Amino acid sequence: MLAIAQVHRFHRKAQVGSSTLSSSLSSSALSSSLASSSVSSSSRFVGNVVKRVPDKNNGGGSGAERPVIRLTEHSTFDPQQDVYTAFDDECILHPRDDDESNQGGDDYYKNEDEDENESDTNKDDDDDNDDDDSTRAKKKRRKWDHFTLGRCQYEYAEKTPPPVEGGFVASIDFYFYRAEHNKRQQCYLFCLDHLDDDEITNTLLVQASIMGLTHVVAKLMSPEYSSTTLNPLALPDYKDHERPRLNAVQEAIRGGYAAIVKILTGGNNQMVIDSVGRTVADYVRMKGSPILARDAKSILLMTDKDLQRPTTVDERTLHNNEQEEQEDEAGRQRLDSGWSRKTFWNGQGTCDMDIIAHPHEMTRERFYNDYFVPGRPFLLRGFVPEPEVRAFDKARWETTERFHPRQALVKVGPTAYPTLTNQQRCSQKMTIEQLENATECPEMPGVPMVHARHPDRRAFKELFPVYKGNVYSRKGGWRMLRDWFDQEPWDYHQSWQVFFGGDGSGATLHWHLGAFNALYVGVKDWIITPPKYRGFSGMPAVQAAQLVDPPVRLQCTQYPGDMMYIPDYWGHLTLNRGFSIGAAVILPHKFQTKADATNKIYFVHINKTGGTNMKQMLNEHCPSLVRGHWGDGHRGFHASAHAFIDHFGRRDWNNAYTFAIVRHPLARQVSNFFFLMDLCSKENERMREDCKDRLIPAHLDLEEFTDEQKINIFHKYLWKLYEAYPPGHPEHYLFGATGLGNEQYKTFNATQTSWLVDETGKIAVDHIFQMERMADDIKVLAEALPCLKNNINNNKTGGEISKDGEDDDDDEEEEEETDDSDDDSTGSSSNSATRSGGSGVDNVALHYPDYKLFGRNERTNRIMLEVYGVDYQNFGYEFNV
């Protein structure tokens, strides 16, 4: 017998979700949001004739040849000739393939994690470490989050020489500030008009936000554009790509696109946008936010007071005070590695991002919620253990083969990878000691030299002897790759790099996917820019730094043992003070997805408790967080807690928010009976065996019965059911429900309590709500699930689940093949059992008397108390009704 447990109602971590939001913006608000980047609409041209893609209903099936359509800013379609007039080949509408998802363009560029700027070679041998243009030209196209929007594509280069004499060597290519950016937006705006209605999805909105397409987002959110109302807080449905799944507002903030944020939120900076109940304003006021203060003020209209960030006790434990910072810097400077520390450069002295002074407190959950999701950089002070740092001392390197300071020759250049910006390396190789001493290249006088390489496994063994080359050791400085990403070693060649250079050298301005950067020797100053202001240059780092305006950049200083995190697409450059050695790993999206520490939602859906309406509400407002379906004869639609734990694991369960709705035992039993009576009275072959198991007489229509007759037939049914499946019977669960896959567990029986226990028989859910009180308790649930907060005040969901204390759901437990049946949750004191739409019968309600009238029979009461006594006690219901 199950032990009687207390009902718990303690608060746990809340969940990401979505909110219904009006997609409209006033014309004035829209004009204000877009004022900074207008797109011309007056272009005229003469072009070629390109055949239109055949319609899928007119011979354009997947077997037919389906050429792309190439569009321009104002391509025109002639319905008489079925052709588009096109100007050039830059703007493309791909044909639709009904067998594959085109959302996000993931069918056109498969290998989106390859060839990320610095990580495009798989050899450590320095002779083969040149990234020449011919090699790069042979690589696959990718980066769907730069090129494609659904089926629309515009070839917008990641980097292009600035339109000045000298190109990359003389200036910076700022990604969003090229002349052709307007043309890019115009391409997508026009192309959207040629998409089908079912292609206008929340995923498309998220993708446009990632790409920083302000005008496209405005068009997608406009009610004049489409009848589809898009939800800016909905999570995207990525089909083939593994990439982080965040909503459109979060992605816009991560990019620093304040105008897009304003469009998506309608200017509401207090909108709750994430799993822990944070608002737009909360994100923006974070230190190191991608939305800079100047954009927050001018576009989001936030004041200095709005941008003030209160310091919590938790935050104070994370950051050094000024004295600790000074002592820490002095300690780092005293760490003598044997390499030259001579420098002609003064330090920056400030840090515009969080410095985590106690790295052990940077948990996976904190990393994901406070930095990964908001897209904020941070510095882990002293994260790398001292033995690992000491392995990069000059004396230790003198014992190596590939990294001997005076014997190993390496290629050097003005930047880490010169060929990326159409430059040459120095014609002669140098020893590492020559780099240490800032030796000049003869053909590049006055330009500091730097070296970078992609190490292979052999190089790792030389570089990290403490761990025998295993940088993923839990004792090492890269342990977060395991702890935060559940990551065993992946391809060393594609993701890793080691770099070193003398005083004044550094990595020039560039950008790529998110990365971790460790420093082992020297001091390194960082200048970084949010994705909105990212750029690419071939200038020496010290010169590029002078062209990045202070209002659009953050800065920080890194010392030996520090670990720097740079999120996706942030522009960044570094300046070495003295000789420095560091290492970095770039994080492909398929690995970043594993950082997701968002607590999932487990809703234990007990039959006949109004759960289908709850399920629908969660799926609408907290999409993709509800744990549920799996195969092997079990469906999570009605899974017990024990079944969830067994399938998904105790760790996943414990990290999730778990809850259930229960109901007065007699009311549930009465509702279940009349639902089954109504269903089994119909010709339903699929239900015949279930009706027989539950002892429901077939072809008995209760429509003509009086209330007294209905009460009497219920009593007789209950007595017969008890005799067939008494407590202790192997199929006792049939007294309350069919097994639905839960019957395989010894903990499962007829009681509602048995739905909520784990393998030990103890109640395992965080919250238990009474169905009769859901109209009031829905606000309690919203506190636990912030994804519901934006909707709860204007939503009658609580009343839908419980109206006048009664609800009879037709998500009937026997319908194992139907997961989308509806609750008859409009029940009242004159109750009804709705016929299942999933069973193919009419959705007509069967009336039955108030359940309290069924509690006047002594034998029935004895049975109910014996079978459901644990439910009465656990859930606080009175037996005498």
PDB file of N, CA and C in Angstrom, residues 62 215 357 368 482 512 685 718 746:
ATOM      1  N   SER A  62       7.840  17.048 -57.016  1.00  0.00           N
ATOM      2  CA  SER A  62       9.240  16.927 -56.633  1.00  0.00           C
ATOM      3  C   SER A  62      10.078  16.260 -57.697  1.00  0.00           C
ATOM      4  N   HIS A 215      13.481  45.757 -41.323  1.00  0.00           N
ATOM      5  CA  HIS A 215      12.297  45.982 -42.153  1.00  0.00           C
ATOM      6  C   HIS A 215      11.532  44.685 -42.404  1.00  0.00           C
ATOM      7  N   ALA A 357      34.755  36.381 -10.167  1.00  0.00           N
ATOM      8  CA  ALA A 357      35.916  36.257  -9.307  1.00  0.00           C
ATOM      9  C   ALA A 357      35.991  34.901  -8.618  1.00  0.00           C
ATOM     10  N   TYR A 368      24.081  29.512 -18.619  1.00  0.00           N
ATOM     11  CA  TYR A 368      23.053  29.493 -19.659  1.00  0.00           C
ATOM     12  C   TYR A 368      22.074  30.655 -19.490  1.00  0.00           C
ATOM     13  N   ARG A 482      32.754  20.079 -20.737  1.00  0.00           N
ATOM     14  CA  ARG A 482      32.000  18.921 -20.262  1.00  0.00           C
ATOM     15  C   ARG A 482      30.827  19.370 -19.389  1.00  0.00           C
ATOM     16  N   HIS A 512      32.906  35.539 -35.459  1.00  0.00           N
ATOM     17  CA  HIS A 512      32.564  34.158 -35.794  1.00  0.00           C
ATOM     18  C   HIS A 512      31.612  33.639 -34.731  1.00  0.00           C
ATOM     19  N   GLU A 685     -15.535   0.316 -32.886  1.00  0.00           N
ATOM     20  CA  GLU A 685     -14.810  -0.948 -32.835  1.00  0.00           C
ATOM     21  C   GLU A 685     -13.534  -0.830 -32.012  1.00  0.00           C
ATOM     22  N   LEU A 718     -20.345   0.484 -10.091  1.00  0.00           N
ATOM     23  CA  LEU A 718     -19.220   0.605  -9.170  1.00  0.00           C
ATOM     24  C   LEU A 718     -19.034  -0.680  -8.362  1.00  0.00           C
ATOM     25  N   LYS A 746       4.763  -1.317 -10.762  1.00  0.00           N
ATOM     26  CA  LYS A 746       4.062  -1.840  -9.601  1.00  0.00           C
ATOM     27  C   LYS A 746       3.462  -0.737  -8.744  1.00  0.00           C
TER      28      LYS A 746
END
